[in-house]
Amino acid sequence: MCLHEEDFGILWKHTDLFTGEVDVRRARRLVVSSISTVGNYEYGLFWYFHQDGSIHFEMKATGILNTAGLRRGEAPTYGTIVSPGVYAHYHQHVFNVRLDMAVDGERNRVVDALRAQGWTVPETQANFVWLRLGEQTAAFAGACEQAGVVVRPFPGEGVRVTIGENEANDIFLKAADGFRKDAQLP
Ligand SMILES: [Cu+2]
């Protein structure tokens, strides 16, 4: 894995109409790359992170040719001669990438879902979320327990909900949504 920054041409430029003054700023991009050697090939996977937030991906295919032999006088049907009696065949490499945009992971998903339900959720950097429930705390903790998930109640204040596995969080979110509707919380 390789990490570096590099120049990426003009980021911004302007020539003042009246004074003729020229100003320019260079752009930089962050490059995260790695090279995989697979048999005769090297695949260079290059991720570019730009200052405007855009992300670009480039696959650099290099290495050595995959070759095969030819009989004397034989011409390749699907390839090109690279040396007497040796040819490289025509073919393609097709690449797919998938971005799993779970920014901040599962906790962020849970916080977003709770806010969509109408909860006020304080910002959190830890592996739990806090829900202020006041007098409803015990009832809420009971509803969660009945649904099959355990939350930590602080009587009269609220509950601390540890971010668990995807499935457990879904059960919790469903219980929280049901509780809001049943208790008709604002
Ligand atoms: Cu190839």
Short mmCIF file of C-alpha atoms and ligand atoms in Angstrom, two decimals:
data_model
loop_
_atom_site.label_atom_id
_atom_site.label_comp_id
_atom_site.label_asym_id
_atom_site.label_seq_id
_atom_site.Cartn_x
_atom_site.Cartn_y
_atom_site.Cartn_z
CA MET A 1 0.00 0.00 0.00
CA CYS A 2 1.39 3.39 -1.01
CA LEU A 3 0.23 6.84 0.06
CA HIS A 4 1.40 10.09 -1.47
CA GLU A 5 0.28 13.54 -2.60
CA GLU A 6 0.95 14.96 -6.02
CA ASP A 7 0.34 18.05 -8.11
CA PHE A 8 -2.80 17.91 -10.25
CA GLY A 9 -2.65 20.97 -12.46
CA ILE A 10 -4.67 24.15 -12.07
CA LEU A 11 -7.18 24.23 -9.24
CA TRP A 12 -8.22 27.86 -9.70
CA LYS A 13 -7.16 30.73 -11.92
CA HIS A 14 -8.32 34.27 -12.63
CA THR A 15 -7.09 37.21 -14.65
CA ASP A 16 -8.42 40.54 -13.41
CA LEU A 17 -10.25 42.29 -16.23
CA PHE A 18 -9.12 45.77 -15.18
CA THR A 19 -5.65 45.36 -13.71
CA GLY A 20 -4.48 42.42 -15.81
CA GLU A 21 -3.27 40.76 -12.65
CA VAL A 22 -3.08 36.98 -12.91
CA ASP A 23 -3.53 34.62 -9.99
CA VAL A 24 -3.42 30.85 -10.00
CA ARG A 25 -3.50 28.06 -7.43
CA ARG A 26 -2.23 24.55 -8.01
CA ALA A 27 -4.34 21.51 -7.15
CA ARG A 28 -3.10 18.53 -5.20
CA ARG A 29 -4.55 15.07 -4.97
CA LEU A 30 -4.05 12.31 -2.47
CA VAL A 31 -3.13 9.00 -4.06
CA VAL A 32 -3.67 5.66 -2.36
CA SER A 33 -2.31 2.84 -4.46
CA SER A 34 -1.23 -0.76 -4.43
CA ILE A 35 0.16 -3.11 -7.04
CA SER A 36 -0.89 -6.74 -7.32
CA THR A 37 1.27 -9.20 -9.22
CA VAL A 38 -0.94 -11.90 -10.70
CA GLY A 39 1.06 -14.37 -12.78
CA ASN A 40 2.54 -12.47 -15.72
CA TYR A 41 0.59 -9.29 -14.96
CA GLU A 42 0.82 -6.43 -12.51
CA TYR A 43 -2.33 -4.55 -11.69
CA GLY A 44 -1.81 -1.05 -10.29
CA LEU A 45 -4.89 0.03 -8.33
CA PHE A 46 -4.86 3.80 -7.96
CA TRP A 47 -7.41 5.76 -5.93
CA TYR A 48 -7.36 9.56 -6.30
CA PHE A 49 -8.91 11.81 -3.68
CA HIS A 50 -9.39 15.34 -4.96
CA GLN A 51 -9.81 18.63 -3.12
CA ASP A 52 -13.42 18.99 -4.34
CA GLY A 53 -14.33 15.71 -2.64
CA SER A 54 -14.43 13.67 -5.83
CA ILE A 55 -12.86 10.23 -5.95
CA HIS A 56 -11.38 8.74 -9.09
CA PHE A 57 -10.11 5.26 -9.72
CA GLU A 58 -7.54 4.13 -12.22
CA MET A 59 -6.46 0.60 -12.99
CA LYS A 60 -2.97 0.45 -14.45
CA ALA A 61 -2.36 -2.83 -16.25
CA THR A 62 1.26 -3.70 -16.84
CA GLY A 63 3.67 -6.62 -16.49
CA ILE A 64 4.68 -8.97 -19.29
CA LEU A 65 2.69 -10.40 -22.20
CA ASN A 66 1.02 -13.77 -22.06
CA THR A 67 2.53 -15.53 -25.07
CA ALA A 68 2.15 -18.77 -27.02
CA GLY A 69 4.25 -20.54 -29.64
CA LEU A 70 3.57 -20.80 -33.37
CA ARG A 71 4.52 -23.55 -35.77
CA ARG A 72 6.84 -22.55 -38.59
CA GLY A 73 4.89 -20.52 -41.15
CA GLU A 74 1.79 -20.37 -38.96
CA ALA A 75 0.04 -17.02 -38.48
CA PRO A 76 -1.96 -16.35 -35.29
CA THR A 77 -5.73 -16.09 -35.79
CA TYR A 78 -6.33 -14.14 -32.57
CA GLY A 79 -3.07 -12.47 -31.74
CA THR A 80 -0.03 -10.63 -32.95
CA ILE A 81 3.52 -11.87 -33.54
CA VAL A 82 5.90 -10.36 -31.00
CA SER A 83 8.98 -12.42 -31.90
CA PRO A 84 9.67 -15.12 -34.50
CA GLY A 85 7.50 -18.12 -33.56
CA VAL A 86 5.95 -16.31 -30.59
CA TYR A 87 2.65 -14.47 -30.43
CA ALA A 88 0.61 -12.62 -27.84
CA HIS A 89 -3.12 -13.20 -27.97
CA TYR A 90 -5.79 -10.56 -28.11
CA HIS A 91 -7.91 -10.38 -25.00
CA GLN A 92 -9.44 -7.99 -22.53
CA HIS A 93 -9.23 -7.37 -18.83
CA VAL A 94 -12.46 -6.09 -17.34
CA PHE A 95 -12.45 -4.61 -13.84
CA ASN A 96 -15.26 -3.90 -11.46
CA VAL A 97 -15.12 -2.06 -8.18
CA ARG A 98 -17.74 -1.63 -5.49
CA LEU A 99 -17.75 1.20 -3.00
CA ASP A 100 -19.29 0.30 0.33
CA MET A 101 -20.27 3.79 1.46
CA ALA A 102 -20.76 2.91 5.12
CA VAL A 103 -19.11 6.13 6.22
CA ASP A 104 -18.37 5.82 9.94
CA GLY A 105 -19.81 2.33 9.71
CA GLU A 106 -22.76 0.83 11.48
CA ARG A 107 -23.03 3.51 14.17
CA ASN A 108 -23.69 6.15 11.55
CA ARG A 109 -26.42 4.01 10.00
CA VAL A 110 -28.12 3.58 13.39
CA VAL A 111 -27.89 7.30 14.20
CA ASP A 112 -29.31 8.23 10.79
CA ALA A 113 -32.18 5.74 11.17
CA LEU A 114 -33.02 7.02 14.66
CA ARG A 115 -33.06 10.63 13.46
CA ALA A 116 -35.28 9.64 10.54
CA GLN A 117 -37.69 8.13 13.10
CA GLY A 118 -37.76 11.50 14.87
CA TRP A 119 -35.35 10.94 17.77
CA THR A 120 -32.94 13.63 18.84
CA VAL A 121 -29.60 11.85 18.94
CA PRO A 122 -26.52 13.67 20.26
CA GLU A 123 -23.34 13.43 18.21
CA THR A 124 -21.29 10.43 19.27
CA GLN A 125 -17.74 9.28 18.64
CA ALA A 126 -18.07 6.16 20.76
CA ASN A 127 -19.55 2.76 20.08
CA PHE A 128 -22.93 3.69 21.52
CA VAL A 129 -25.75 6.17 21.09
CA TRP A 130 -27.63 8.05 23.78
CA LEU A 131 -31.39 8.52 23.81
CA ARG A 132 -32.92 10.97 26.28
CA LEU A 133 -36.15 9.43 27.54
CA GLY A 134 -36.73 10.92 30.99
CA GLU A 135 -39.62 9.19 32.74
CA GLN A 136 -40.05 6.82 29.76
CA THR A 137 -36.61 5.27 30.26
CA ALA A 138 -37.73 2.12 32.07
CA ALA A 139 -40.62 1.55 29.66
CA PHE A 140 -38.28 1.94 26.69
CA ALA A 141 -35.72 -0.46 28.14
CA GLY A 142 -38.56 -2.94 28.76
CA ALA A 143 -39.80 -2.63 25.18
CA CYS A 144 -36.29 -3.31 23.86
CA GLU A 145 -35.87 -6.32 26.09
CA GLN A 146 -39.18 -7.71 24.88
CA ALA A 147 -37.97 -7.27 21.28
CA GLY A 148 -34.81 -9.25 22.16
CA VAL A 149 -32.16 -6.56 22.58
CA VAL A 150 -30.67 -5.14 25.76
CA VAL A 151 -30.06 -1.43 26.31
CA ARG A 152 -28.59 0.18 29.39
CA PRO A 153 -31.13 2.35 31.22
CA PHE A 154 -30.19 5.31 33.42
CA PRO A 155 -33.45 5.76 35.36
CA GLY A 156 -35.13 9.10 34.79
CA GLU A 157 -32.55 10.12 32.18
CA GLY A 158 -32.28 7.88 29.15
CA VAL A 159 -30.69 4.81 27.65
CA ARG A 160 -27.27 4.02 26.32
CA VAL A 161 -27.45 1.75 23.30
CA THR A 162 -24.35 -0.15 22.31
CA ILE A 163 -23.90 -0.55 18.57
CA GLY A 164 -23.99 -4.28 17.89
CA GLU A 165 -24.23 -6.48 14.85
CA ASN A 166 -26.32 -5.40 11.89
CA GLU A 167 -29.21 -7.74 12.76
CA ALA A 168 -29.34 -6.71 16.44
CA ASN A 169 -29.32 -3.03 15.44
CA ASP A 170 -32.21 -3.63 13.09
CA ILE A 171 -34.20 -5.24 15.92
CA PHE A 172 -33.37 -2.27 18.14
CA LEU A 173 -34.36 0.25 15.45
CA LYS A 174 -37.67 -1.51 14.93
CA ALA A 175 -38.32 -1.50 18.70
CA ALA A 176 -37.40 2.19 18.96
CA ASP A 177 -39.72 3.07 16.07
CA GLY A 178 -42.57 1.04 17.61
CA PHE A 179 -42.01 2.68 20.99
CA ARG A 180 -42.16 6.17 19.48
CA LYS A 181 -45.44 5.38 17.77
CA ASP A 182 -47.01 3.63 20.81
CA ALA A 183 -45.90 6.30 23.27
CA GLN A 184 -46.75 9.01 20.74
CA LEU A 185 -43.52 10.82 21.44
CA PRO A 186 -43.27 14.20 19.72
CU CU B 1 -4.09 -10.04 -20.17
#
